[in-house]
């Protein structure tokens, strides 16, 4: 690996640490460059802005996970049961967040700070997701009266909010004290409710 590529990786790793600790607004390019052990000019050689750095870091994290590619493949099959299994399974967004609490923390920081213009996920990924959902609506797999834009927002909101605030609801699960078991009970029930609400009668 070249020293330039290696410096970029160090910057992304350092940025993740700083963003998790200080949030987007509280992080500075100066602190990130110092933590990465690179000059500020080299940091700006790789990234034009702090916002670009944040998005690159998050997008790289998702690319490594392969979530979107698996989602596209499952949606192309048109099998709602497979989609539901994916949404609540180890390879889906929910357990991606369970394994990456730093991503949840960074999202929470942005929520508190008011976010910024370029939303989540990146526009290309967002448009690809919506296109696949519209295909399922056209094939009659998802109810035609449901707004395709709302579905992924509802799902992502459920996942992020759970890991942001599950400490408030643990007692609701009674004697079940195992965090992984509680996570599975929650997302399994949530996906079952979503599945029943989004599919035409008789197509669960």
mmCIF file of N, CA and C in Angstrom, residues 102-199:
data_model
loop_
_atom_site.group_PDB
_atom_site.id
_atom_site.type_symbol
_atom_site.label_atom_id
_atom_site.label_comp_id
_atom_site.label_asym_id
_atom_site.label_seq_id
_atom_site.Cartn_x
_atom_site.Cartn_y
_atom_site.Cartn_z
ATOM 1 N N UNK A 102 -20.534 2.995 17.114
ATOM 2 C CA UNK A 102 -19.976 4.304 16.792
ATOM 3 C C UNK A 102 -20.760 5.008 15.702
ATOM 4 N N UNK A 103 -21.313 4.244 14.758
ATOM 5 C CA UNK A 103 -22.133 4.835 13.692
ATOM 6 C C UNK A 103 -23.405 5.433 14.296
ATOM 7 N N UNK A 104 -24.015 4.707 15.226
ATOM 8 C CA UNK A 104 -25.210 5.223 15.903
ATOM 9 C C UNK A 104 -24.876 6.509 16.639
ATOM 10 N N UNK A 105 -23.746 6.504 17.314
ATOM 11 C CA UNK A 105 -23.338 7.689 18.076
ATOM 12 C C UNK A 105 -23.146 8.893 17.159
ATOM 13 N N UNK A 106 -22.523 8.676 16.009
ATOM 14 C CA UNK A 106 -22.315 9.785 15.079
ATOM 15 C C UNK A 106 -23.639 10.300 14.520
ATOM 16 N N UNK A 107 -24.578 9.390 14.252
ATOM 17 C CA UNK A 107 -25.896 9.810 13.777
ATOM 18 C C UNK A 107 -26.622 10.624 14.843
ATOM 19 N N UNK A 108 -26.490 10.186 16.083
ATOM 20 C CA UNK A 108 -27.135 10.926 17.172
ATOM 21 C C UNK A 108 -26.550 12.325 17.311
ATOM 22 N N UNK A 109 -25.225 12.429 17.162
ATOM 23 C CA UNK A 109 -24.596 13.740 17.199
ATOM 24 C C UNK A 109 -25.198 14.642 16.114
ATOM 25 N N UNK A 110 -25.317 14.106 14.907
ATOM 26 C CA UNK A 110 -25.859 14.915 13.809
ATOM 27 C C UNK A 110 -27.298 15.332 14.082
ATOM 28 N N UNK A 111 -28.084 14.423 14.658
ATOM 29 C CA UNK A 111 -29.469 14.773 15.000
ATOM 30 C C UNK A 111 -29.497 15.947 15.969
ATOM 31 N N UNK A 112 -28.631 15.903 16.964
ATOM 32 C CA UNK A 112 -28.589 16.983 17.960
ATOM 33 C C UNK A 112 -28.107 18.296 17.350
ATOM 34 N N UNK A 113 -27.213 18.174 16.376
ATOM 35 C CA UNK A 113 -26.614 19.368 15.787
ATOM 36 C C UNK A 113 -27.394 19.922 14.605
ATOM 37 N N UNK A 114 -28.420 19.195 14.186
ATOM 38 C CA UNK A 114 -29.222 19.682 13.060
ATOM 39 C C UNK A 114 -28.838 19.122 11.711
ATOM 40 N N UNK A 115 -27.850 18.220 11.678
ATOM 41 C CA UNK A 115 -27.475 17.574 10.430
ATOM 42 C C UNK A 115 -26.874 18.537 9.429
ATOM 43 N N UNK A 116 -26.842 18.107 8.167
ATOM 44 C CA UNK A 116 -26.400 18.985 7.092
ATOM 45 C C UNK A 116 -27.070 18.559 5.794
ATOM 46 N N UNK A 117 -26.809 19.305 4.726
ATOM 47 C CA UNK A 117 -27.598 19.199 3.496
ATOM 48 C C UNK A 117 -27.618 17.797 2.895
ATOM 49 N N UNK A 118 -26.469 17.154 2.808
ATOM 50 C CA UNK A 118 -26.406 15.838 2.173
ATOM 51 C C UNK A 118 -26.849 14.783 3.168
ATOM 52 N N UNK A 119 -27.980 14.158 2.905
ATOM 53 C CA UNK A 119 -28.576 13.253 3.884
ATOM 54 C C UNK A 119 -27.927 11.883 3.945
ATOM 55 N N UNK A 120 -28.660 10.949 4.523
ATOM 56 C CA UNK A 120 -28.163 9.592 4.724
ATOM 57 C C UNK A 120 -29.179 8.606 4.157
ATOM 58 N N UNK A 121 -28.748 7.592 3.410
ATOM 59 C CA UNK A 121 -27.382 7.425 2.914
ATOM 60 C C UNK A 121 -27.093 8.405 1.783
ATOM 61 N N UNK A 122 -26.008 8.211 1.076
ATOM 62 C CA UNK A 122 -25.668 9.128 -0.002
ATOM 63 C C UNK A 122 -26.754 9.085 -1.078
ATOM 64 N N UNK A 123 -26.923 10.155 -1.848
ATOM 65 C CA UNK A 123 -28.024 10.228 -2.823
ATOM 66 C C UNK A 123 -28.081 9.070 -3.809
ATOM 67 N N UNK A 124 -26.934 8.584 -4.280
ATOM 68 C CA UNK A 124 -26.927 7.479 -5.247
ATOM 69 C C UNK A 124 -27.488 6.203 -4.619
ATOM 70 N N UNK A 125 -27.043 5.900 -3.407
ATOM 71 C CA UNK A 125 -27.549 4.706 -2.712
ATOM 72 C C UNK A 125 -29.030 4.855 -2.398
ATOM 73 N N UNK A 126 -29.421 6.051 -1.950
ATOM 74 C CA UNK A 126 -30.825 6.299 -1.635
ATOM 75 C C UNK A 126 -31.708 6.086 -2.863
ATOM 76 N N UNK A 127 -31.306 6.643 -4.000
ATOM 77 C CA UNK A 127 -32.109 6.519 -5.220
ATOM 78 C C UNK A 127 -32.194 5.070 -5.691
ATOM 79 N N UNK A 128 -31.095 4.329 -5.521
ATOM 80 C CA UNK A 128 -31.102 2.916 -5.912
ATOM 81 C C UNK A 128 -32.052 2.112 -5.031
ATOM 82 N N UNK A 129 -32.058 2.403 -3.729
ATOM 83 C CA UNK A 129 -32.979 1.726 -2.811
ATOM 84 C C UNK A 129 -34.428 2.020 -3.194
ATOM 85 N N UNK A 130 -34.736 3.290 -3.448
ATOM 86 C CA UNK A 130 -36.105 3.664 -3.792
ATOM 87 C C UNK A 130 -36.537 3.036 -5.118
ATOM 88 N N UNK A 131 -35.611 2.944 -6.061
ATOM 89 C CA UNK A 131 -35.941 2.320 -7.346
ATOM 90 C C UNK A 131 -36.325 0.863 -7.156
ATOM 91 N N UNK A 132 -35.565 0.145 -6.305
ATOM 92 C CA UNK A 132 -35.879 -1.272 -6.052
ATOM 93 C C UNK A 132 -37.228 -1.418 -5.354
ATOM 94 N N UNK A 133 -37.521 -0.537 -4.412
ATOM 95 C CA UNK A 133 -38.813 -0.620 -3.714
ATOM 96 C C UNK A 133 -39.955 -0.345 -4.676
ATOM 97 N N UNK A 134 -39.782 0.625 -5.562
ATOM 98 C CA UNK A 134 -40.828 0.920 -6.556
ATOM 99 C C UNK A 134 -41.052 -0.277 -7.486
ATOM 100 N N UNK A 135 -39.993 -1.008 -7.783
ATOM 101 C CA UNK A 135 -40.140 -2.223 -8.595
ATOM 102 C C UNK A 135 -41.026 -3.239 -7.878
ATOM 103 N N UNK A 136 -40.854 -3.359 -6.566
ATOM 104 C CA UNK A 136 -41.676 -4.298 -5.799
ATOM 105 C C UNK A 136 -43.124 -3.839 -5.745
ATOM 106 N N UNK A 137 -43.330 -2.526 -5.689
ATOM 107 C CA UNK A 137 -44.703 -1.988 -5.742
ATOM 108 C C UNK A 137 -45.320 -2.309 -7.091
ATOM 109 N N UNK A 138 -44.567 -2.104 -8.172
ATOM 110 C CA UNK A 138 -45.072 -2.362 -9.522
ATOM 111 C C UNK A 138 -45.412 -3.834 -9.725
ATOM 112 N N UNK A 139 -44.667 -4.722 -9.054
ATOM 113 C CA UNK A 139 -44.926 -6.158 -9.194
ATOM 114 C C UNK A 139 -46.030 -6.640 -8.262
ATOM 115 N N UNK A 140 -46.554 -5.730 -7.440
ATOM 116 C CA UNK A 140 -47.633 -6.110 -6.536
ATOM 117 C C UNK A 140 -47.179 -6.798 -5.275
ATOM 118 N N UNK A 141 -45.871 -6.775 -5.003
ATOM 119 C CA UNK A 141 -45.342 -7.404 -3.793
ATOM 120 C C UNK A 141 -45.602 -6.515 -2.586
ATOM 121 N N UNK A 142 -45.527 -5.192 -2.789
ATOM 122 C CA UNK A 142 -45.817 -4.205 -1.756
ATOM 123 C C UNK A 142 -47.069 -3.447 -2.152
ATOM 124 N N UNK A 143 -47.901 -3.113 -1.184
ATOM 125 C CA UNK A 143 -49.143 -2.395 -1.448
ATOM 126 C C UNK A 143 -48.897 -1.141 -2.279
ATOM 127 N N UNK A 144 -49.762 -0.933 -3.281
ATOM 128 C CA UNK A 144 -49.603 0.197 -4.207
ATOM 129 C C UNK A 144 -49.881 1.541 -3.541
ATOM 130 N N UNK A 145 -50.629 1.537 -2.425
ATOM 131 C CA UNK A 145 -50.981 2.805 -1.774
ATOM 132 C C UNK A 145 -49.942 3.242 -0.742
ATOM 133 N N UNK A 146 -48.853 2.498 -0.620
ATOM 134 C CA UNK A 146 -47.792 2.871 0.321
ATOM 135 C C UNK A 146 -46.751 3.705 -0.408
ATOM 136 N N UNK A 147 -46.360 4.806 0.195
ATOM 137 C CA UNK A 147 -45.328 5.669 -0.376
ATOM 138 C C UNK A 147 -43.972 4.978 -0.235
ATOM 139 N N UNK A 148 -43.301 4.634 -1.349
ATOM 140 C CA UNK A 148 -42.007 3.932 -1.260
ATOM 141 C C UNK A 148 -40.952 4.706 -0.480
ATOM 142 N N UNK A 149 -41.061 6.024 -0.454
ATOM 143 C CA UNK A 149 -40.080 6.834 0.267
ATOM 144 C C UNK A 149 -40.170 6.585 1.771
ATOM 145 N N UNK A 150 -41.376 6.321 2.249
ATOM 146 C CA UNK A 150 -41.589 6.197 3.696
ATOM 147 C C UNK A 150 -41.013 4.887 4.250
ATOM 148 N N UNK A 151 -41.089 3.813 3.473
ATOM 149 C CA UNK A 151 -40.696 2.498 3.991
ATOM 150 C C UNK A 151 -39.255 2.451 4.516
ATOM 151 N N UNK A 152 -38.254 2.814 3.715
ATOM 152 C CA UNK A 152 -36.884 2.742 4.261
ATOM 153 C C UNK A 152 -36.648 3.708 5.406
ATOM 154 N N UNK A 153 -37.338 4.860 5.382
ATOM 155 C CA UNK A 153 -37.175 5.817 6.479
ATOM 156 C C UNK A 153 -37.714 5.229 7.780
ATOM 157 N N UNK A 154 -38.875 4.588 7.701
ATOM 158 C CA UNK A 154 -39.458 3.960 8.888
ATOM 159 C C UNK A 154 -38.526 2.880 9.428
ATOM 160 N N UNK A 155 -38.024 2.035 8.530
ATOM 161 C CA UNK A 155 -37.142 0.942 8.963
ATOM 162 C C UNK A 155 -35.861 1.483 9.595
ATOM 163 N N UNK A 156 -35.204 2.428 8.920
ATOM 164 C CA UNK A 156 -33.949 2.973 9.468
ATOM 165 C C UNK A 156 -34.191 3.697 10.782
ATOM 166 N N UNK A 157 -35.318 4.401 10.880
ATOM 167 C CA UNK A 157 -35.631 5.116 12.122
ATOM 168 C C UNK A 157 -35.834 4.146 13.279
ATOM 169 N N UNK A 158 -36.520 3.041 13.011
ATOM 170 C CA UNK A 158 -36.730 2.024 14.040
ATOM 171 C C UNK A 158 -35.390 1.484 14.538
ATOM 172 N N UNK A 159 -34.505 1.177 13.593
ATOM 173 C CA UNK A 159 -33.205 0.586 13.957
ATOM 174 C C UNK A 159 -32.344 1.564 14.750
ATOM 175 N N UNK A 160 -32.186 2.774 14.224
ATOM 176 C CA UNK A 160 -31.317 3.747 14.885
ATOM 177 C C UNK A 160 -31.875 4.130 16.252
ATOM 178 N N UNK A 161 -33.185 4.365 16.305
ATOM 179 C CA UNK A 161 -33.783 4.780 17.575
ATOM 180 C C UNK A 161 -33.660 3.696 18.634
ATOM 181 N N UNK A 162 -33.766 2.430 18.223
ATOM 182 C CA UNK A 162 -33.641 1.349 19.198
ATOM 183 C C UNK A 162 -32.274 1.381 19.866
ATOM 184 N N UNK A 163 -31.224 1.494 19.077
ATOM 185 C CA UNK A 163 -29.890 1.466 19.655
ATOM 186 C C UNK A 163 -29.519 2.779 20.333
ATOM 187 N N UNK A 164 -30.292 3.824 20.057
ATOM 188 C CA UNK A 164 -30.069 5.093 20.755
ATOM 189 C C UNK A 164 -30.714 5.103 22.127
ATOM 190 N N UNK A 165 -31.820 4.345 22.277
ATOM 191 C CA UNK A 165 -32.616 4.508 23.496
ATOM 192 C C UNK A 165 -33.110 3.200 24.113
ATOM 193 N N UNK A 166 -32.535 2.075 23.723
ATOM 194 C CA UNK A 166 -33.071 0.807 24.241
ATOM 195 C C UNK A 166 -32.933 0.694 25.746
ATOM 196 N N UNK A 167 -31.987 1.387 26.362
ATOM 197 C CA UNK A 167 -31.816 1.328 27.818
ATOM 198 C C UNK A 167 -33.110 1.694 28.542
ATOM 199 N N UNK A 168 -33.947 2.525 27.881
ATOM 200 C CA UNK A 168 -35.208 2.945 28.520
ATOM 201 C C UNK A 168 -36.251 1.837 28.544
ATOM 202 N N UNK A 169 -36.082 0.843 27.666
ATOM 203 C CA UNK A 169 -37.145 -0.147 27.484
ATOM 204 C C UNK A 169 -36.766 -1.550 27.947
ATOM 205 N N UNK A 170 -35.574 -1.732 28.480
ATOM 206 C CA UNK A 170 -35.134 -3.076 28.828
ATOM 207 C C UNK A 170 -36.049 -3.744 29.847
ATOM 208 N N UNK A 171 -36.568 -2.967 30.814
ATOM 209 C CA UNK A 171 -37.438 -3.546 31.839
ATOM 210 C C UNK A 171 -38.761 -4.045 31.267
ATOM 211 N N UNK A 172 -39.132 -3.541 30.097
ATOM 212 C CA UNK A 172 -40.371 -3.997 29.471
ATOM 213 C C UNK A 172 -40.293 -5.482 29.107
ATOM 214 N N UNK A 173 -39.085 -6.008 28.968
ATOM 215 C CA UNK A 173 -38.909 -7.389 28.525
ATOM 216 C C UNK A 173 -38.850 -8.378 29.682
ATOM 217 N N UNK A 174 -39.188 -7.901 30.880
ATOM 218 C CA UNK A 174 -39.313 -8.787 32.031
ATOM 219 C C UNK A 174 -38.021 -9.449 32.431
ATOM 220 N N UNK A 175 -38.065 -10.777 32.563
ATOM 221 C CA UNK A 175 -36.923 -11.535 33.064
ATOM 222 C C UNK A 175 -35.833 -11.739 32.011
ATOM 223 N N UNK A 176 -36.125 -11.395 30.779
ATOM 224 C CA UNK A 176 -35.137 -11.545 29.711
ATOM 225 C C UNK A 176 -34.093 -10.435 29.861
ATOM 226 N N UNK A 177 -32.901 -10.787 30.307
ATOM 227 C CA UNK A 177 -31.854 -9.791 30.553
ATOM 228 C C UNK A 177 -30.715 -9.866 29.536
ATOM 229 N N UNK A 178 -30.802 -10.789 28.589
ATOM 230 C CA UNK A 178 -29.739 -10.950 27.603
ATOM 231 C C UNK A 178 -29.905 -9.904 26.490
ATOM 232 N N UNK A 179 -28.946 -8.985 26.322
ATOM 233 C CA UNK A 179 -29.103 -7.910 25.337
ATOM 234 C C UNK A 179 -29.365 -8.412 23.915
ATOM 235 N N UNK A 180 -28.642 -9.469 23.488
ATOM 236 C CA UNK A 180 -28.839 -9.978 22.128
ATOM 237 C C UNK A 180 -30.228 -10.569 21.962
ATOM 238 N N UNK A 181 -30.707 -11.272 22.987
ATOM 239 C CA UNK A 181 -32.055 -11.844 22.941
ATOM 240 C C UNK A 181 -33.106 -10.737 22.847
ATOM 241 N N UNK A 182 -32.913 -9.675 23.610
ATOM 242 C CA UNK A 182 -33.855 -8.551 23.589
ATOM 243 C C UNK A 182 -33.825 -7.856 22.224
ATOM 244 N N UNK A 183 -32.623 -7.679 21.672
ATOM 245 C CA UNK A 183 -32.512 -7.086 20.332
ATOM 246 C C UNK A 183 -33.313 -7.900 19.324
ATOM 247 N N UNK A 184 -33.178 -9.216 19.391
ATOM 248 C CA UNK A 184 -33.861 -10.079 18.423
ATOM 249 C C UNK A 184 -35.374 -10.045 18.622
ATOM 250 N N UNK A 185 -35.805 -10.028 19.862
ATOM 251 C CA UNK A 185 -37.249 -9.938 20.119
ATOM 252 C C UNK A 185 -37.811 -8.641 19.560
ATOM 253 N N UNK A 186 -37.084 -7.550 19.787
ATOM 254 C CA UNK A 186 -37.564 -6.251 19.317
ATOM 255 C C UNK A 186 -37.646 -6.191 17.796
ATOM 256 N N UNK A 187 -36.550 -6.486 17.113
ATOM 257 C CA UNK A 187 -36.559 -6.328 15.653
ATOM 258 C C UNK A 187 -37.465 -7.367 14.995
ATOM 259 N N UNK A 188 -37.557 -8.564 15.581
ATOM 260 C CA UNK A 188 -38.474 -9.563 15.032
ATOM 261 C C UNK A 188 -39.911 -9.090 15.086
ATOM 262 N N UNK A 189 -40.311 -8.515 16.219
ATOM 263 C CA UNK A 189 -41.673 -7.997 16.340
ATOM 264 C C UNK A 189 -41.909 -6.801 15.444
ATOM 265 N N UNK A 190 -40.919 -5.906 15.357
ATOM 266 C CA UNK A 190 -41.066 -4.708 14.525
ATOM 267 C C UNK A 190 -41.202 -5.077 13.056
ATOM 268 N N UNK A 191 -40.391 -6.018 12.575
ATOM 269 C CA UNK A 191 -40.452 -6.421 11.171
ATOM 270 C C UNK A 191 -41.761 -7.137 10.877
ATOM 271 N N UNK A 192 -42.248 -7.925 11.831
ATOM 272 C CA UNK A 192 -43.539 -8.603 11.625
ATOM 273 C C UNK A 192 -44.660 -7.578 11.452
ATOM 274 N N UNK A 193 -44.648 -6.528 12.259
ATOM 275 C CA UNK A 193 -45.653 -5.469 12.136
ATOM 276 C C UNK A 193 -45.521 -4.762 10.792
ATOM 277 N N UNK A 194 -44.291 -4.432 10.398
ATOM 278 C CA UNK A 194 -44.073 -3.764 9.112
ATOM 279 C C UNK A 194 -44.504 -4.648 7.955
ATOM 280 N N UNK A 195 -44.154 -5.922 8.019
ATOM 281 C CA UNK A 195 -44.476 -6.846 6.936
ATOM 282 C C UNK A 195 -45.977 -6.968 6.747
ATOM 283 N N UNK A 196 -46.709 -7.075 7.852
ATOM 284 C CA UNK A 196 -48.164 -7.196 7.755
ATOM 285 C C UNK A 196 -48.795 -5.912 7.224
ATOM 286 N N UNK A 197 -48.171 -4.775 7.526
ATOM 287 C CA UNK A 197 -48.738 -3.515 7.092
ATOM 288 C C UNK A 197 -48.419 -3.133 5.659
ATOM 289 N N UNK A 198 -47.326 -3.670 5.102
ATOM 290 C CA UNK A 198 -46.898 -3.217 3.783
ATOM 291 C C UNK A 198 -47.259 -4.171 2.653
ATOM 292 N N UNK A 199 -47.706 -5.382 2.986
ATOM 293 C CA UNK A 199 -48.009 -6.344 1.925
ATOM 294 C C UNK A 199 -49.508 -6.406 1.663
#
